[in-house]
Amino acid sequence: MLESLGARGGGARGRASRGTGAARACPPRRRHCVSAPPRAPLPAPARPASSMRTRHVNLLIALVAVVLFSFSCFCISRMTQTSNQLINCRNRILELKEGILRLKNRTERNRQELIKALNKIKYEITQGENISVNSVKKKVNALDRNETAPNAFEVLKFFFPHLRKVGRIYPDVITGKEKTGVSFALGISTVDRGNRSYLKQTLTSVVSRMTLSEEKDSVVIVSVADSNEDYLKSVVDMITKKFNRQLKSGSLEVISIPAYFYPNMLHTKQSTEDSQQLESWQIKQVLDFCFLMLYAQPKAMYYLQLEDGIIAKKMYLTKITDFVHKITSKNWFYIEFSILGFIGKLFKSEDLTDFIRFFLMFYKDKPIDLLLGDLFQVKMCKPGETLEKCTERNKQIRIRYKPSLFQHVGIQSSFPGREQYFKDIYY
């Protein structure tokens, strides 16, 4: 009965085992039982594709994190180095600033010492200048009677009988060193224009735009052609103050035309008052230029006529010198460096005598710039020659330089009550 119970129990366990699918061995007491072969294990289930993609994404994220971390470390390192460099640069700037401050203090001390020395020198020079300027201002009446009078002014006695009673014709006042033996004499005639004056502007332009070597080889002559003593004094004072160096070196002179030089010819023609004043003004201008030319002729090789209401271009005298030297023909009449009136006309000093005599013969008839054209026709055009041939020769010996080197700036004319706005279009 026990065996049957065991058999039933074993059968039940065997069914349970089969129910669970497990292979069990035969009971030990059943020797003839054949055990069932073991079942093969079930294959593992396949991993889905989404799991693989997740793994790749995780790897990529890890790689990017490593790269970002490395880059951050690199940036932090560079920022640290840059910060150190900025600190070093700031320290050097502070050191440089301190050095500049020390240098500035030292320079200021040196400047104060230099100012003291210059003031002392200036005081000594001023004392000497007062003596020097007074020594170069000469009155004609104070000249030695045995001094030889210049022969240049003697030609005036031929044209003006009233001058034959004058022993010596010469400028009333001379300020300067009466320099001679230079290449260029520049003549500037000036008169009182009332409340307006362009002389200082003109002299500043003419003098400052020379080189030092040109200044040594030239002389600028300011001729005060006005009987107003106050105007003469103002011109001399202005030039003495503003152009003292040029006065001392002899490159600038001031002369005054004596009142007795002018003839009594203001009412020789019957005319209206306005035209009479204009005619008198034109006559006086011709005589003023003639007197200035006579004074300048023995001083230089060339004479350049200017006015007191003009400005000059930079290096104008250098350009004039170069142009004159490049002219192959030596038979030129004159050279125009401006197309306006009598401004910028260059003459050979040896030819001035003919010009002056012609101007003095016809000074009552025309302005001086028109007389210049008449002189060319008289002197250069042959009798019976056609106008075309004479005009062609005119271009060869009356030479024009372009662009013009001088410009007219004086609006208030030297003729009372007139304004003039004409300009040189080639300047």
PDB file of C-alpha atoms in Angstrom, residues 277-392:
ATOM      1  CA  GLN A 277      39.443 162.772 -60.486  1.00  0.00           C
ATOM      2  CA  LEU A 278      39.887 159.512 -62.390  1.00  0.00           C
ATOM      3  CA  GLU A 279      42.280 161.146 -64.821  1.00  0.00           C
ATOM      4  CA  SER A 280      44.329 162.646 -62.001  1.00  0.00           C
ATOM      5  CA  TRP A 281      44.428 159.272 -60.270  1.00  0.00           C
ATOM      6  CA  GLN A 282      45.676 157.550 -63.453  1.00  0.00           C
ATOM      7  CA  ILE A 283      48.322 160.206 -64.053  1.00  0.00           C
ATOM      8  CA  LYS A 284      49.608 159.940 -60.506  1.00  0.00           C
ATOM      9  CA  GLN A 285      49.742 156.144 -60.755  1.00  0.00           C
ATOM     10  CA  VAL A 286      51.969 156.329 -63.851  1.00  0.00           C
ATOM     11  CA  LEU A 287      54.335 158.722 -62.082  1.00  0.00           C
ATOM     12  CA  ASP A 288      54.385 156.587 -58.924  1.00  0.00           C
ATOM     13  CA  PHE A 289      55.445 153.514 -60.895  1.00  0.00           C
ATOM     14  CA  CYS A 290      58.109 155.476 -62.784  1.00  0.00           C
ATOM     15  CA  PHE A 291      59.664 156.785 -59.571  1.00  0.00           C
ATOM     16  CA  LEU A 292      59.681 153.286 -58.067  1.00  0.00           C
ATOM     17  CA  MET A 293      61.289 151.816 -61.195  1.00  0.00           C
ATOM     18  CA  LEU A 294      64.024 154.458 -61.151  1.00  0.00           C
ATOM     19  CA  TYR A 295      64.850 153.607 -57.546  1.00  0.00           C
ATOM     20  CA  ALA A 296      64.850 149.835 -58.142  1.00  0.00           C
ATOM     21  CA  GLN A 297      66.726 149.772 -61.458  1.00  0.00           C
ATOM     22  CA  PRO A 298      70.330 149.840 -60.137  1.00  0.00           C
ATOM     23  CA  LYS A 299      69.614 147.265 -57.445  1.00  0.00           C
ATOM     24  CA  ALA A 300      68.838 144.088 -59.383  1.00  0.00           C
ATOM     25  CA  MET A 301      69.053 142.247 -62.676  1.00  0.00           C
ATOM     26  CA  TYR A 302      65.256 141.937 -62.998  1.00  0.00           C
ATOM     27  CA  TYR A 303      62.385 144.115 -61.829  1.00  0.00           C
ATOM     28  CA  LEU A 304      58.978 142.625 -60.880  1.00  0.00           C
ATOM     29  CA  GLN A 305      56.033 145.010 -60.594  1.00  0.00           C
ATOM     30  CA  LEU A 306      53.458 144.222 -57.888  1.00  0.00           C
ATOM     31  CA  GLU A 307      50.714 146.137 -56.057  1.00  0.00           C
ATOM     32  CA  ASP A 308      49.569 146.446 -52.453  1.00  0.00           C
ATOM     33  CA  GLY A 309      46.389 144.387 -52.920  1.00  0.00           C
ATOM     34  CA  ILE A 310      47.702 141.036 -54.173  1.00  0.00           C
ATOM     35  CA  ILE A 311      48.759 137.626 -52.882  1.00  0.00           C
ATOM     36  CA  ALA A 312      51.411 135.304 -54.295  1.00  0.00           C
ATOM     37  CA  LYS A 313      51.517 131.558 -54.810  1.00  0.00           C
ATOM     38  CA  LYS A 314      53.911 129.350 -52.876  1.00  0.00           C
ATOM     39  CA  MET A 315      57.424 129.159 -54.329  1.00  0.00           C
ATOM     40  CA  TYR A 316      56.504 131.906 -56.802  1.00  0.00           C
ATOM     41  CA  LEU A 317      60.036 133.291 -57.016  1.00  0.00           C
ATOM     42  CA  THR A 318      61.470 129.807 -57.593  1.00  0.00           C
ATOM     43  CA  LYS A 319      59.047 129.315 -60.487  1.00  0.00           C
ATOM     44  CA  ILE A 320      59.922 132.722 -61.934  1.00  0.00           C
ATOM     45  CA  THR A 321      63.650 132.002 -61.734  1.00  0.00           C
ATOM     46  CA  ASP A 322      63.301 128.585 -63.367  1.00  0.00           C
ATOM     47  CA  PHE A 323      61.081 129.954 -66.136  1.00  0.00           C
ATOM     48  CA  VAL A 324      63.442 132.822 -66.964  1.00  0.00           C
ATOM     49  CA  HIS A 325      66.408 130.459 -67.143  1.00  0.00           C
ATOM     50  CA  LYS A 326      64.534 128.128 -69.523  1.00  0.00           C
ATOM     51  CA  ILE A 327      63.761 130.878 -72.047  1.00  0.00           C
ATOM     52  CA  THR A 328      66.139 130.337 -74.942  1.00  0.00           C
ATOM     53  CA  SER A 329      65.636 133.762 -76.510  1.00  0.00           C
ATOM     54  CA  LYS A 330      67.177 136.698 -74.658  1.00  0.00           C
ATOM     55  CA  ASN A 331      65.214 139.207 -76.745  1.00  0.00           C
ATOM     56  CA  TRP A 332      61.992 139.029 -74.753  1.00  0.00           C
ATOM     57  CA  PHE A 333      60.098 142.267 -74.087  1.00  0.00           C
ATOM     58  CA  TYR A 334      58.607 141.371 -70.727  1.00  0.00           C
ATOM     59  CA  ILE A 335      57.043 138.331 -69.030  1.00  0.00           C
ATOM     60  CA  GLU A 336      53.511 138.272 -67.639  1.00  0.00           C
ATOM     61  CA  PHE A 337      52.978 136.318 -64.420  1.00  0.00           C
ATOM     62  CA  SER A 338      49.447 137.750 -64.110  1.00  0.00           C
ATOM     63  CA  ILE A 339      47.005 138.977 -66.741  1.00  0.00           C
ATOM     64  CA  LEU A 340      45.623 141.771 -64.553  1.00  0.00           C
ATOM     65  CA  GLY A 341      46.756 145.296 -65.359  1.00  0.00           C
ATOM     66  CA  PHE A 342      50.361 145.998 -64.401  1.00  0.00           C
ATOM     67  CA  ILE A 343      50.527 143.216 -61.785  1.00  0.00           C
ATOM     68  CA  GLY A 344      53.170 140.532 -62.147  1.00  0.00           C
ATOM     69  CA  LYS A 345      55.086 142.072 -65.045  1.00  0.00           C
ATOM     70  CA  LEU A 346      58.784 141.152 -65.107  1.00  0.00           C
ATOM     71  CA  PHE A 347      61.295 143.405 -66.865  1.00  0.00           C
ATOM     72  CA  LYS A 348      65.018 143.288 -67.403  1.00  0.00           C
ATOM     73  CA  SER A 349      66.469 146.166 -65.415  1.00  0.00           C
ATOM     74  CA  GLU A 350      68.618 147.231 -68.337  1.00  0.00           C
ATOM     75  CA  ASP A 351      65.428 147.846 -70.365  1.00  0.00           C
ATOM     76  CA  LEU A 352      63.681 149.913 -67.694  1.00  0.00           C
ATOM     77  CA  THR A 353      65.134 153.181 -68.979  1.00  0.00           C
ATOM     78  CA  ASP A 354      63.216 152.880 -72.267  1.00  0.00           C
ATOM     79  CA  PHE A 355      60.007 151.972 -70.459  1.00  0.00           C
ATOM     80  CA  ILE A 356      60.299 154.861 -67.998  1.00  0.00           C
ATOM     81  CA  ARG A 357      61.006 157.442 -70.699  1.00  0.00           C
ATOM     82  CA  PHE A 358      58.038 156.293 -72.765  1.00  0.00           C
ATOM     83  CA  PHE A 359      55.739 156.363 -69.746  1.00  0.00           C
ATOM     84  CA  LEU A 360      56.895 159.869 -68.829  1.00  0.00           C
ATOM     85  CA  MET A 361      56.277 161.131 -72.370  1.00  0.00           C
ATOM     86  CA  PHE A 362      52.651 159.967 -72.401  1.00  0.00           C
ATOM     87  CA  TYR A 363      51.741 159.834 -68.704  1.00  0.00           C
ATOM     88  CA  LYS A 364      48.826 162.251 -69.256  1.00  0.00           C
ATOM     89  CA  ASP A 365      47.209 160.209 -72.006  1.00  0.00           C
ATOM     90  CA  LYS A 366      46.631 156.637 -70.848  1.00  0.00           C
ATOM     91  CA  PRO A 367      46.898 154.302 -67.845  1.00  0.00           C
ATOM     92  CA  ILE A 368      50.245 152.619 -67.515  1.00  0.00           C
ATOM     93  CA  ASP A 369      49.093 149.140 -68.593  1.00  0.00           C
ATOM     94  CA  LEU A 370      47.761 150.574 -71.878  1.00  0.00           C
ATOM     95  CA  LEU A 371      50.961 152.532 -72.404  1.00  0.00           C
ATOM     96  CA  LEU A 372      52.836 149.258 -72.102  1.00  0.00           C
ATOM     97  CA  GLY A 373      50.945 147.881 -75.123  1.00  0.00           C
ATOM     98  CA  ASP A 374      51.558 151.074 -77.087  1.00  0.00           C
ATOM     99  CA  LEU A 375      55.270 150.874 -76.382  1.00  0.00           C
ATOM    100  CA  PHE A 376      55.393 147.401 -77.876  1.00  0.00           C
ATOM    101  CA  GLN A 377      53.823 148.600 -81.125  1.00  0.00           C
ATOM    102  CA  VAL A 378      56.161 151.584 -81.356  1.00  0.00           C
ATOM    103  CA  LYS A 379      59.295 149.642 -80.486  1.00  0.00           C
ATOM    104  CA  MET A 380      58.671 146.245 -82.064  1.00  0.00           C
ATOM    105  CA  CYS A 381      56.299 146.698 -85.037  1.00  0.00           C
ATOM    106  CA  LYS A 382      58.144 147.740 -88.187  1.00  0.00           C
ATOM    107  CA  PRO A 383      56.798 150.479 -90.487  1.00  0.00           C
ATOM    108  CA  GLY A 384      54.497 149.026 -93.136  1.00  0.00           C
ATOM    109  CA  GLU A 385      54.303 145.685 -91.363  1.00  0.00           C
ATOM    110  CA  THR A 386      50.909 144.018 -91.294  1.00  0.00           C
ATOM    111  CA  LEU A 387      49.056 143.698 -88.014  1.00  0.00           C
ATOM    112  CA  GLU A 388      49.156 139.894 -88.286  1.00  0.00           C
ATOM    113  CA  LYS A 389      52.958 139.800 -88.397  1.00  0.00           C
ATOM    114  CA  CYS A 390      53.226 142.260 -85.527  1.00  0.00           C
ATOM    115  CA  THR A 391      50.779 140.210 -83.466  1.00  0.00           C
ATOM    116  CA  GLU A 392      52.764 137.041 -84.156  1.00  0.00           C
TER     117      GLU A 392
END
